Coordinates of C-alpha atoms and ligand atoms in Angstrom, one line a residue:
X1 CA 0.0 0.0 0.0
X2 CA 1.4 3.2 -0.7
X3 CA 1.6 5.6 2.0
X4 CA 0.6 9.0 0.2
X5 CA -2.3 10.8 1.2
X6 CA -4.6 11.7 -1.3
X7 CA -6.4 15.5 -0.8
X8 CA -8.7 17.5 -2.8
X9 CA -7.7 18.5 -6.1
X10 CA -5.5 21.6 -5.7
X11 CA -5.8 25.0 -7.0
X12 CA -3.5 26.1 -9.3
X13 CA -2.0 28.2 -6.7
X14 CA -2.0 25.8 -4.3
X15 CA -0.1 23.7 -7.0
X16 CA 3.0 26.1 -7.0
X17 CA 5.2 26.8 -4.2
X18 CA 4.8 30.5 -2.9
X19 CA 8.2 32.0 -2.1
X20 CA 7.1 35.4 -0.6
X21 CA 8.4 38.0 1.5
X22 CA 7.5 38.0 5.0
X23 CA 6.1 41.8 4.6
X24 CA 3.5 40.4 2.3
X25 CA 2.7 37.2 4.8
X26 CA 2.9 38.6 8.1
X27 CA 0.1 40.6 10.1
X28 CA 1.3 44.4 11.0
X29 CA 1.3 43.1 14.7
X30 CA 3.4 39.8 14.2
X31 CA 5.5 42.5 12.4
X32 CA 5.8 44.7 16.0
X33 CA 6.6 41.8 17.2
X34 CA 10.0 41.6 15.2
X35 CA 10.9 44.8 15.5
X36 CA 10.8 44.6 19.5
X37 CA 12.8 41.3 19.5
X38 CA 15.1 42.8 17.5
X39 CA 15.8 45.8 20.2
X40 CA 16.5 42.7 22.9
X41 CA 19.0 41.4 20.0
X42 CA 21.2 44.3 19.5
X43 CA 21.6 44.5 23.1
X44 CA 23.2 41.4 23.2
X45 CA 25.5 42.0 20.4
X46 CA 26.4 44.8 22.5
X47 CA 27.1 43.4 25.4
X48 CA 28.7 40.2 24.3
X49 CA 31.1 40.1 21.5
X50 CA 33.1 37.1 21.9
X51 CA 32.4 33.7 23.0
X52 CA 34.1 34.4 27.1
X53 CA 31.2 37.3 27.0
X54 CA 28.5 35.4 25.1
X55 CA 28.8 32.5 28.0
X56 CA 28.9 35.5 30.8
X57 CA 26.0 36.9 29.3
X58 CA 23.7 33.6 28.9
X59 CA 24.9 32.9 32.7
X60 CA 23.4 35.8 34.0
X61 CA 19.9 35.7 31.5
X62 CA 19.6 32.1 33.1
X63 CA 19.9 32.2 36.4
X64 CA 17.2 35.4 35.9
X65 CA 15.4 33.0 34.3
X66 CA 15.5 30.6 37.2
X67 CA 18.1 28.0 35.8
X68 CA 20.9 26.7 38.3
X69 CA 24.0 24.7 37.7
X70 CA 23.6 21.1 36.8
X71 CA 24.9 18.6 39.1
X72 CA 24.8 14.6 37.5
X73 CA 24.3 13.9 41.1
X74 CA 20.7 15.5 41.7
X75 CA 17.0 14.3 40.6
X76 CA 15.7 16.6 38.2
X77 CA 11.5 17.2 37.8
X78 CA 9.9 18.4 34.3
X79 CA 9.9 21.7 34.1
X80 CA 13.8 21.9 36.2
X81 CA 16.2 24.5 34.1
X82 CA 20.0 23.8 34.3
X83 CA 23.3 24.7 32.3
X84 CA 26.6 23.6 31.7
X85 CA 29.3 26.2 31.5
X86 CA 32.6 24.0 29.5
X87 CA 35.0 26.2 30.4
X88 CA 33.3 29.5 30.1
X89 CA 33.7 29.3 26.2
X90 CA 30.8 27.3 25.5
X91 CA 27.7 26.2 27.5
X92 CA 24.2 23.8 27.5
X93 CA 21.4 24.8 28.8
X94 CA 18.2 22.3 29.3
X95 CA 14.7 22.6 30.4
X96 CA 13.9 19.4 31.4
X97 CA 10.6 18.1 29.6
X98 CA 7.8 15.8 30.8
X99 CA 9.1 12.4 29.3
X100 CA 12.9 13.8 30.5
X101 CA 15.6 12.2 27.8
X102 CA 13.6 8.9 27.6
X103 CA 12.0 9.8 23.8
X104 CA 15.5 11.2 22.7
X105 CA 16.2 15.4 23.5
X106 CA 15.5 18.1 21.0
X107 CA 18.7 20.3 20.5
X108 CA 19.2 24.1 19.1
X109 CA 23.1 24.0 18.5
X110 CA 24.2 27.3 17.6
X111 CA 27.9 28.8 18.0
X112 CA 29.5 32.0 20.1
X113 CA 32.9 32.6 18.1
X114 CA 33.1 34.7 15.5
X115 CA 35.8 35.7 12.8
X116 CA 38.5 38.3 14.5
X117 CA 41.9 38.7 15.1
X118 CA 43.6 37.4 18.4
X119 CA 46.6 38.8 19.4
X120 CA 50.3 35.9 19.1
X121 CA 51.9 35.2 22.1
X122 CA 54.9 37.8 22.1
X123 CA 52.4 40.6 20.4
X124 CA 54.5 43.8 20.9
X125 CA 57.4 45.3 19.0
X126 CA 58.3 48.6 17.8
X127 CA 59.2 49.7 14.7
X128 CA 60.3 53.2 13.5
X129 CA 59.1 55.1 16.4
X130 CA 55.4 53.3 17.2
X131 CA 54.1 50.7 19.3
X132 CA 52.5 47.8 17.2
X133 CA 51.0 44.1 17.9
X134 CA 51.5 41.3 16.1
X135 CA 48.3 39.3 15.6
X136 CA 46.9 36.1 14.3
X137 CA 43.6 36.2 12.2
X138 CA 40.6 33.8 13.2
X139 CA 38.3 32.4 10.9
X140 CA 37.8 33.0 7.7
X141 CA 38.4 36.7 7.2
X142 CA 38.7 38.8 4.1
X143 CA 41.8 40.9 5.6
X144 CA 41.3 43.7 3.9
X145 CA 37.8 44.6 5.3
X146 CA 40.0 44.4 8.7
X147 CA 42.2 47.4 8.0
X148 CA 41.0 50.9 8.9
X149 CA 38.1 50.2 11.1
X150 CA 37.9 51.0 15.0
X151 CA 38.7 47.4 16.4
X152 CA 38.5 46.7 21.1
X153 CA 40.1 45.0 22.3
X154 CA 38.7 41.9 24.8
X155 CA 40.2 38.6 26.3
X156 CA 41.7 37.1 29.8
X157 CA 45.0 37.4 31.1
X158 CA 46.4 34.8 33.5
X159 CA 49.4 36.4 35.6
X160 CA 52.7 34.6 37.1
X161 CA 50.5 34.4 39.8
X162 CA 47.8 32.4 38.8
X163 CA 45.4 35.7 39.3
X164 CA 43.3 36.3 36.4
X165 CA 42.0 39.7 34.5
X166 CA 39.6 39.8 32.0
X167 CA 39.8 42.9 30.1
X168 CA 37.9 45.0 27.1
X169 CA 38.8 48.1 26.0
X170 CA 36.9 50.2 23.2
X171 CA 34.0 49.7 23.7
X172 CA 32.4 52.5 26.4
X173 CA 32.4 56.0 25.3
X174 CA 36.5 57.4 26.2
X175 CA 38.0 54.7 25.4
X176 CA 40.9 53.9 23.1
X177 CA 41.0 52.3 20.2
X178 CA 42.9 50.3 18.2
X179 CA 43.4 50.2 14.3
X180 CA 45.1 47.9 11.4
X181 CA 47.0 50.4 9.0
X182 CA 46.7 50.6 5.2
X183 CA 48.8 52.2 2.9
X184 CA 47.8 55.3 1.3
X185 CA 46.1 55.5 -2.5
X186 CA 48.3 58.0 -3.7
X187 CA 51.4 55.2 -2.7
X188 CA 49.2 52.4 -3.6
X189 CA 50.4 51.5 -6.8
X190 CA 52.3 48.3 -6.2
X191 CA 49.6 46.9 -4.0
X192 CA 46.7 48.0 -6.4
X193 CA 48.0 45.4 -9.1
X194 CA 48.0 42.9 -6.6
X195 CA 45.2 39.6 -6.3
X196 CA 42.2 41.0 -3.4
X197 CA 43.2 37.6 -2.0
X198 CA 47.6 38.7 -2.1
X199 CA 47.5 41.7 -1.5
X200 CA 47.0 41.4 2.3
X201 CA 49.1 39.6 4.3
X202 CA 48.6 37.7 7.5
X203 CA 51.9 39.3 8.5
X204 CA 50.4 42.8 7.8
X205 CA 47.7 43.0 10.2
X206 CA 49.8 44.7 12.6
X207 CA 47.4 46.9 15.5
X208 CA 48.8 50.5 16.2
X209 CA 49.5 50.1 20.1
X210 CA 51.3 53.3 20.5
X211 CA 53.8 56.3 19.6
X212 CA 55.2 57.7 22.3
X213 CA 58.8 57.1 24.3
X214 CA 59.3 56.1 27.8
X215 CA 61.5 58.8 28.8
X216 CA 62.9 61.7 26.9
X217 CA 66.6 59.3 27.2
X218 CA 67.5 57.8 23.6
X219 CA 67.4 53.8 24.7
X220 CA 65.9 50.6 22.3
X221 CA 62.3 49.7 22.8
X222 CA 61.5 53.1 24.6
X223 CA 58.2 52.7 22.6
X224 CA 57.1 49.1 23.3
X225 CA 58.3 49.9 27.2
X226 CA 56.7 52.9 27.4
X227 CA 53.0 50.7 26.7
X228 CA 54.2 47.7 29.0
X229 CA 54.7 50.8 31.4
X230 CA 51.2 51.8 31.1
X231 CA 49.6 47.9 31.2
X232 CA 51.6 47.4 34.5
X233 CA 50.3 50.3 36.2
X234 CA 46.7 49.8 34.9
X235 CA 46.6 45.7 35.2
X236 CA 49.6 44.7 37.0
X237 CA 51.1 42.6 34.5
X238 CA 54.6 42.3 32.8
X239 CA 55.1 40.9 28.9
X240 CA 55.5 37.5 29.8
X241 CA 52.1 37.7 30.8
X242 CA 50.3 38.0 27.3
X243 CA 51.9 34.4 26.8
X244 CA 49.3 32.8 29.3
X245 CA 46.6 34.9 27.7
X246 CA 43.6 35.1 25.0
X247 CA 43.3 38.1 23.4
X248 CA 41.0 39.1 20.7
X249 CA 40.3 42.2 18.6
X250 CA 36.7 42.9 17.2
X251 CA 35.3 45.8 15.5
X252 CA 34.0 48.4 18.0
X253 CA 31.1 49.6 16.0
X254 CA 27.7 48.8 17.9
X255 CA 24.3 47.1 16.4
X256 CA 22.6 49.5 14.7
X257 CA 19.5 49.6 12.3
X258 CA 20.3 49.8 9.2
X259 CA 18.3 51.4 6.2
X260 CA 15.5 53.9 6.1
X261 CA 12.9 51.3 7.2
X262 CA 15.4 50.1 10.1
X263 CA 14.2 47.0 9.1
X264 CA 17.5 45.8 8.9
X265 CA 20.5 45.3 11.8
X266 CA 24.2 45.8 10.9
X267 CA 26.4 44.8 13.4
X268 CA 29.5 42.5 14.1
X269 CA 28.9 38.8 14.7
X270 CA 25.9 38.0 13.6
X271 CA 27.5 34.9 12.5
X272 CA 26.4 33.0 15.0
X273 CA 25.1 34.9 17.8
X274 CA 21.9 35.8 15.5
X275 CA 20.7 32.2 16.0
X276 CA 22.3 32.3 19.4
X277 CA 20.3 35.0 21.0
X278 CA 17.0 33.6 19.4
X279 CA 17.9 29.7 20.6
X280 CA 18.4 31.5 24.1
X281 CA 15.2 33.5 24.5
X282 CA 13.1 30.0 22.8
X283 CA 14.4 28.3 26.1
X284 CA 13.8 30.7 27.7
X285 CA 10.4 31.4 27.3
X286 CA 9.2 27.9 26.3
X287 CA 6.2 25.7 28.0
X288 CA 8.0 22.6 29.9
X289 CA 8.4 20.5 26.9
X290 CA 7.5 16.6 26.4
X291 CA 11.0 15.9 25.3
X292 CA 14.6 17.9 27.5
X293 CA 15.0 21.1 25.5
X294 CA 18.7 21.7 25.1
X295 CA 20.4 25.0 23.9
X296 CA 24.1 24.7 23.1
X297 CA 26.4 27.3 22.6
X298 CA 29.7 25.9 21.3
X299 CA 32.8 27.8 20.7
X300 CA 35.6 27.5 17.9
X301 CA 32.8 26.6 14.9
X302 CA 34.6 29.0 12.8
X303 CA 38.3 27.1 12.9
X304 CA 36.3 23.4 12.1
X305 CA 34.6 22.7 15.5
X306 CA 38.4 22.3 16.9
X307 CA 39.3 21.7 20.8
X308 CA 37.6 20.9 24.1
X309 CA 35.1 23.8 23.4
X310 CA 34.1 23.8 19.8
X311 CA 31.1 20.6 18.8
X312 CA 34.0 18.5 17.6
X313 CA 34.7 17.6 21.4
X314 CA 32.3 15.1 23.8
X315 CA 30.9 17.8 25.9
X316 CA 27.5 18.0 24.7
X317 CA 27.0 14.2 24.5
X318 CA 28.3 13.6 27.9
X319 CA 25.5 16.0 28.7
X320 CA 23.5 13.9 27.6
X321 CA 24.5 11.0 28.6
X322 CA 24.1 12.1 32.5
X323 CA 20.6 13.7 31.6
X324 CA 20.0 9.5 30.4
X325 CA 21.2 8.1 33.7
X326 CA 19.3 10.4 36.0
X327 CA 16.1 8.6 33.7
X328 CA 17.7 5.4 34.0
X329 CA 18.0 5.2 30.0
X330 CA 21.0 4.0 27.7
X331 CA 22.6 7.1 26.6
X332 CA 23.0 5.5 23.4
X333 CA 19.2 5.1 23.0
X334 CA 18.9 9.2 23.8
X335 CA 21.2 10.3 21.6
X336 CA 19.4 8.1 18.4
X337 CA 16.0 9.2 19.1
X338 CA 17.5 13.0 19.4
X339 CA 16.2 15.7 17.3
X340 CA 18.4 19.1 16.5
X341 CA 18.5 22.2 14.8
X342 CA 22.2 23.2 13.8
X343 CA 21.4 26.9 14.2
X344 CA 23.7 28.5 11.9
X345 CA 23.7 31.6 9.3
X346 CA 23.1 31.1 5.9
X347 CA 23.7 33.0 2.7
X348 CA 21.0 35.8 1.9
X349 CA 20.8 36.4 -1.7
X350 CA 23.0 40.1 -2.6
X351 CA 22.0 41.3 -5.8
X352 CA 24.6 43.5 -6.3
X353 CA 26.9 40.2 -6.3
X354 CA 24.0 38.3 -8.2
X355 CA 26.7 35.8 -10.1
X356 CA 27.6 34.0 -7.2
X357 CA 23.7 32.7 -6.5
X358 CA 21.3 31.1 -8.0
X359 CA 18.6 32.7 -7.3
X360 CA 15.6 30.2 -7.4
X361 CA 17.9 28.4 -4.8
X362 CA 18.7 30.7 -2.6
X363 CA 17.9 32.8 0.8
X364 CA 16.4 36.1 0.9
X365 CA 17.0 38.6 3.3
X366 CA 13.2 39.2 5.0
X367 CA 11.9 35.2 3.8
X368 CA 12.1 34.0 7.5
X369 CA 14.9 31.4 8.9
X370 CA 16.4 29.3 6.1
X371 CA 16.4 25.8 6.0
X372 CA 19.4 24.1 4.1
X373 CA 18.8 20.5 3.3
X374 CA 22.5 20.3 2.7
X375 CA 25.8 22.0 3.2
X376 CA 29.7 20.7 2.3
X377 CA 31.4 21.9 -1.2
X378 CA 31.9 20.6 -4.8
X379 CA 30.0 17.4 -4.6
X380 CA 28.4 18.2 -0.5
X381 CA 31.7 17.2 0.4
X382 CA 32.5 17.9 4.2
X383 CA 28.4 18.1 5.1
X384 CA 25.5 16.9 6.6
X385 CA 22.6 16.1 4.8
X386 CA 19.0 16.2 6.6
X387 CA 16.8 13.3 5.1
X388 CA 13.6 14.0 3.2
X389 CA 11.5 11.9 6.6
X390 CA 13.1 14.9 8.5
X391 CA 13.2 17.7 6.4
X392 CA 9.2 16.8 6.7
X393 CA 8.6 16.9 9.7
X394 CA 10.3 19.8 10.4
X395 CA 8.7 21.8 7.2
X396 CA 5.4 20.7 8.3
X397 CA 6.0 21.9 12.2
X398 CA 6.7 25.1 10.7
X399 CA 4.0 25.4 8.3
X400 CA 1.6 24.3 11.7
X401 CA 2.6 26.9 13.8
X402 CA 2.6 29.9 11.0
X403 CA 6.7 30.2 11.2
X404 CA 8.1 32.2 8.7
X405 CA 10.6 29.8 6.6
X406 CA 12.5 29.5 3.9
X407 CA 14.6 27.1 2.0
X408 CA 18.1 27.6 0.2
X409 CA 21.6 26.6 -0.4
X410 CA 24.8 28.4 0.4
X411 CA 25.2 29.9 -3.4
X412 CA 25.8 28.5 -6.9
X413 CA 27.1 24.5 -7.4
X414 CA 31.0 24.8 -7.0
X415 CA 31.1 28.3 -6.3
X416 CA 32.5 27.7 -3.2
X417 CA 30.7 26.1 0.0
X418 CA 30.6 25.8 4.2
X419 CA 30.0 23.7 6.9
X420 CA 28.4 23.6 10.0
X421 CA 28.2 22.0 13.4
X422 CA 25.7 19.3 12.0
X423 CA 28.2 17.2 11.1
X424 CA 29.7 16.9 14.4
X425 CA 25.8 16.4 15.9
X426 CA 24.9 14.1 12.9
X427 CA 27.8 11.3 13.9
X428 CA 26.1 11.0 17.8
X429 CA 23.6 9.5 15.2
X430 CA 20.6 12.1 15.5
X431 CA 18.9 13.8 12.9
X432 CA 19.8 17.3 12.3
X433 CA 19.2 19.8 9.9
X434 CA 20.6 23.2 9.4
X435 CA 18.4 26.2 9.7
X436 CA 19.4 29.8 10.6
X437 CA 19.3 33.7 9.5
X438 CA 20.6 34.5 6.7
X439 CA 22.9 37.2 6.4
X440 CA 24.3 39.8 3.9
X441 CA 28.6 40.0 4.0
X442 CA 28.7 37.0 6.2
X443 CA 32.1 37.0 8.0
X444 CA 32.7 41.2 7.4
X445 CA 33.7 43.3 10.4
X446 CA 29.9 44.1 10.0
X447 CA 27.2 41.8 8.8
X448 CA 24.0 42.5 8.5
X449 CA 20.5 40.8 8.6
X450 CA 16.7 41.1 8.9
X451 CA 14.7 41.8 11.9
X452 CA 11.8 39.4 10.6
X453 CA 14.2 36.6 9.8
X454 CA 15.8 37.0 13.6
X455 CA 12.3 36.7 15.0
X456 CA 11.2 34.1 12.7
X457 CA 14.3 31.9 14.1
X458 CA 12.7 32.3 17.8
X459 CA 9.6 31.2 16.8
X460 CA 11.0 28.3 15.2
X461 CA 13.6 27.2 17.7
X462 CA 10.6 27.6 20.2
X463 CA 7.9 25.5 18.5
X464 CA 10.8 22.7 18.2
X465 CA 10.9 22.8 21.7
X466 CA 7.3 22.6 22.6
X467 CA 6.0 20.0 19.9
Ligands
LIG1 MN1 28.3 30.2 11.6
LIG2 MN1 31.0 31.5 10.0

C-alpha cells in the first residue's frame, strides 16, 4: 500500500510553491513583534562580542530566568532548568521536559565565536618610532575589510601568579581604540595590481598600540616599554604575561539599524550569535516541553569545530549522557531518538553580487529562517545532509505553527561552500538539519540581517521545543 495521502484537487495556486516576502505574509502586529525582538538582539550583540562574554551573558539571562547549575548527582523534575558552562567558552542549557531524555532530546546548537583577530603570544614590538602588535587572524576573514576600522580589544589574562583579569577596552564612550594600517592610495600602486586575495598579508595586520617614548633618554624599545609601562600600572602585569593569555580584537562599532525602514541590523557577529540569541530567549520562554530542551552554545565553529570547546569535542554528549542516567536510559538510545536544529547563518541572496547565486535556490534577506537541506562543497563534500522523513517533519511543524521559513543553499554549485556543526551532531547519530538567518557579508567586520528573519528563528527554535 502506498503511504501517500490523497487530498482534494489543488488549485493552481496551491499547486506552485509561494516564495514570498514575509512583509507580504505577516500581520502588521506579528511585524511589532520583530521589531521589539530585535531591540533585545542588539543589546546582546552589545554586550557580548566574543564567546568568554557570550557564555557570561547567557549565565546571568539564566539564572534570571531561574536555571541553576547542573549537578549529574541530583534528581531533576519536568519543568527543572539547568546549564553547563565548558569552560566559560561554550555552554548547555536544558529545560527538562515531561518524558525527561527517555524519547531522545531536542537540541538548538548554535555557535559564540566569530571571525577576528587574536593577538600571538609575544604581540609587541616597535618599529620606526610606534608601538605595534603582532596578531593572528581567526576564521575566515577577508583581511582587507579588517584594515582601517575601530577594532576593542577583549580577552583574559592569566598572571605569574595564577590571578586572572579579563579585560575590554573600546568599547564605552572614552575609550581607546585600536586600528590595522593601510597604505595610502596615492602610494598604492604596487599593491593595487596585486590579487584581493595577495595583497594582504597575515603578516600585515599589525594593530597600532602606541607612539610615544618612555622617557625623553634615547634607549631601544623606549616605545614598546613605554605601553608595558602603562599595562603594568593599569593591570599589573609584565610581557611575559600575554603568553598565558587570550586576546581578541573585534570591530567596535555597535548594532545599529540599518536602512531607512530600520528594518535591517548591521552589526559584528551576527555569524552566530543571530541564531544564538534567538535559541536562548526559545528556552527561555518555552512551555515545559514533552521531550529535554537543550540549547548549546559551542565555541571554535569558525576554525572546524576544533578543541575541548568547539562541537568537535564530547561535551555535549556527555550531557547527555548524565541527563539519560538520572532517567535510568542507555545514553546511546537518547542520543538516536534526538532531534536538533544546527542553528547556523546562511547565505541571503545580494543582488549587487548576483553571479555568485542562483537565485531560485537561494535565501532572501526578509523570507524568514532558512532551512538548508545540505551543506559541504563541490560534490556536498564535508556536510550533513538532513533526510527527506526529517526535512518533513520539520517543514510541516513550521507550516503548523505559521513560522516564517524558507529554503536555500549556500550559493551557486562549486562556487565555493561551508559547513556547520551538523556534522559533528549528525555522527552521535541524531537527525539534524541546518536552519538559521541568513545574512548579507557574512564573515565582514559588519554583517547585517533582517529583523523578521531573527524573529522568525525564535519562533522556530521555540515550537521545536514545545512539539
Ligand atoms: Mn556560523
Ligand atoms: Mn561563519
Amino acid at each position: 500500500m502506498a503511504k501517500n495521502t490523497k487530498t482534494a484537487k489543488p488549485t493552481d495556486k496551491e499547486l506552485l510553491l509561494e516564495r514570498r516576502n514575509g512583509f507580504l505574509r505577516l500581520s502588521d502586529a506579528e511585524v511589532k513583534k520583530a521589531f521589539k525582538f530585535a531591540e533585545g538582539y542588539k543589546a546582546f550583540l552589545n554586550a557580548a562580542k566574543t564567546e568568554r562574554e557570550s557564555v557570561t551573558f547567557t549565565i546571568e539571562k539564566a539564572k534570571a530566568a531561574g536555571f541553576t547549575e547542573f549537578s549529574p548527582k541530583k534528581k531533576y523534575q519536568a519543568g527543572d532548568k539547568v546549564y553547563y558552562n565548558n569552560r566559560n567558552k561554550s555552554i548547555c542549557l536544558a529545560v527538562i521536559g515531561k518524558n525527561g531524555s527517555r524519547d531522545g532530546v531536542r537540541i538548538s546548537a548554535a555557535h559564540i565565536d566569530s571571525p577576528r583577530i587574536d593577538l600571538k603570544p609575544i604581540p609587541l614590538y616597535e618599529a620606526n618610532e610606534q608601538a605595534l602588535l603582532k596578531t593572528h587572524y581567526y576564521g575566515g576573514v577577508k583581511k582587507y575589510q579588517w584594515t582601517t576600522i575601530p577594532l576593542s580589544m577583549h580577552g583574559k589574562i592569566v598572571r605569574a601568579d595564577g590571578s586572572e583579569l579579563e579585560i575590554c577596552i573600546g568599547e564605552q564612550p572614552g575609550e581607546p581604540q585600536f586600528c590595522i594600517s593601510d597604505i595610502l592610495p596615492h602610494l598604492g600602486k604596487d599593491q593595487m595590481v596585486k590579487k584581493l586575495g595577495e595583497a594582504f598579508t597575515g603578516e600585515d595586520l599589525n594593530v597600532i598600540a602606541g607612539s610615544m617614548p618612555a622617557s625623553k633618554e634615547k634607549a631601544e624599545n623606549t616605545y614598546k616599554l613605554n605601553v608595558l609601562r602603562l599595562l603594568n600600572d593599569k593591570y599589573g602585569i609584565v610581557e611575559e604575561d600575554l603568553i598565558s593569555a587570550e586576546i581578541e580584537l573585534v570591530p567596535a562599532f555597535r548594532a545599529e539599524d540599518v536602512g531607512f525602514d530600520r528594518s535591517l541590523i548591521g552589526a559584528y557577529g551576527h555569524d552566530d550569535r543571530v541564531c544564538a540569541y534567538p535559541s536562548l530567549e526559545a528556552i527561555f520562554n518555552c512551555k515545559t516541553p514533552k521531550s529535554t530542551a537543550i540549547v548549546v552554545l559551542a565555541d571554535k565553529e569558525e576554525i572546524g569545530s576544533y578543541g575541548n570547546t568547539g562541537l568537535g569535542a564530547d561535551y555535549l554528549r556527555f550531557f547527555i549522557e548524565d541527563l539519560a542516567a538520572i532517567d535510568g536510559v542507555p545514553a546511546r538510545h537518547v542520543l538516536t531518538k534526538t532531534k536538533c536544529l544546527s542553528a547556523d547563518v546562511t547565505a541571503a541572496y545580494d543582488p549587487t553580487y548576483a553571479a555568485a547565486y542562483e537565485a531560485g535556490n537561494s535565501c532572501f534577506i526578509n523570507h524568514g529562517i532558512g532551512m538548508s537541506k545540505y551543506s559541504g562543497g563541490r560534490g556536498k563534500s564535508g556536510g550533513n545532509d538532513a533526510s527527506a522523513e526529517f526535512i518533513g517533519e520539520i517543514r510541516n511543524l513550521f507550516n503548523k505553527h505559521d513560522v516564517l521559513w524558507q529554503i536555500g543553499e549556500l550559493g551557486k554549485v562549486d562556487q565555493g561552500g561551508g559547513g556547520t556543526v551538523a556534522t559533528e551532531v549528525a555522527v552521535m547519530n541524531m537527525d539534524v538539519v541546518d536552519v538559521g538567518v541568513p545574512v548579507l557579508s557574512m564573515h565582514a567586520p559588519w554583517e547585517v540581517v533582517s529583523k523578521l528573519d531573527v524573529y522568525s528563528t525564535y519562533k522556530a527554535v521555540k515550537v521545536f521545543f514545545e512539539e
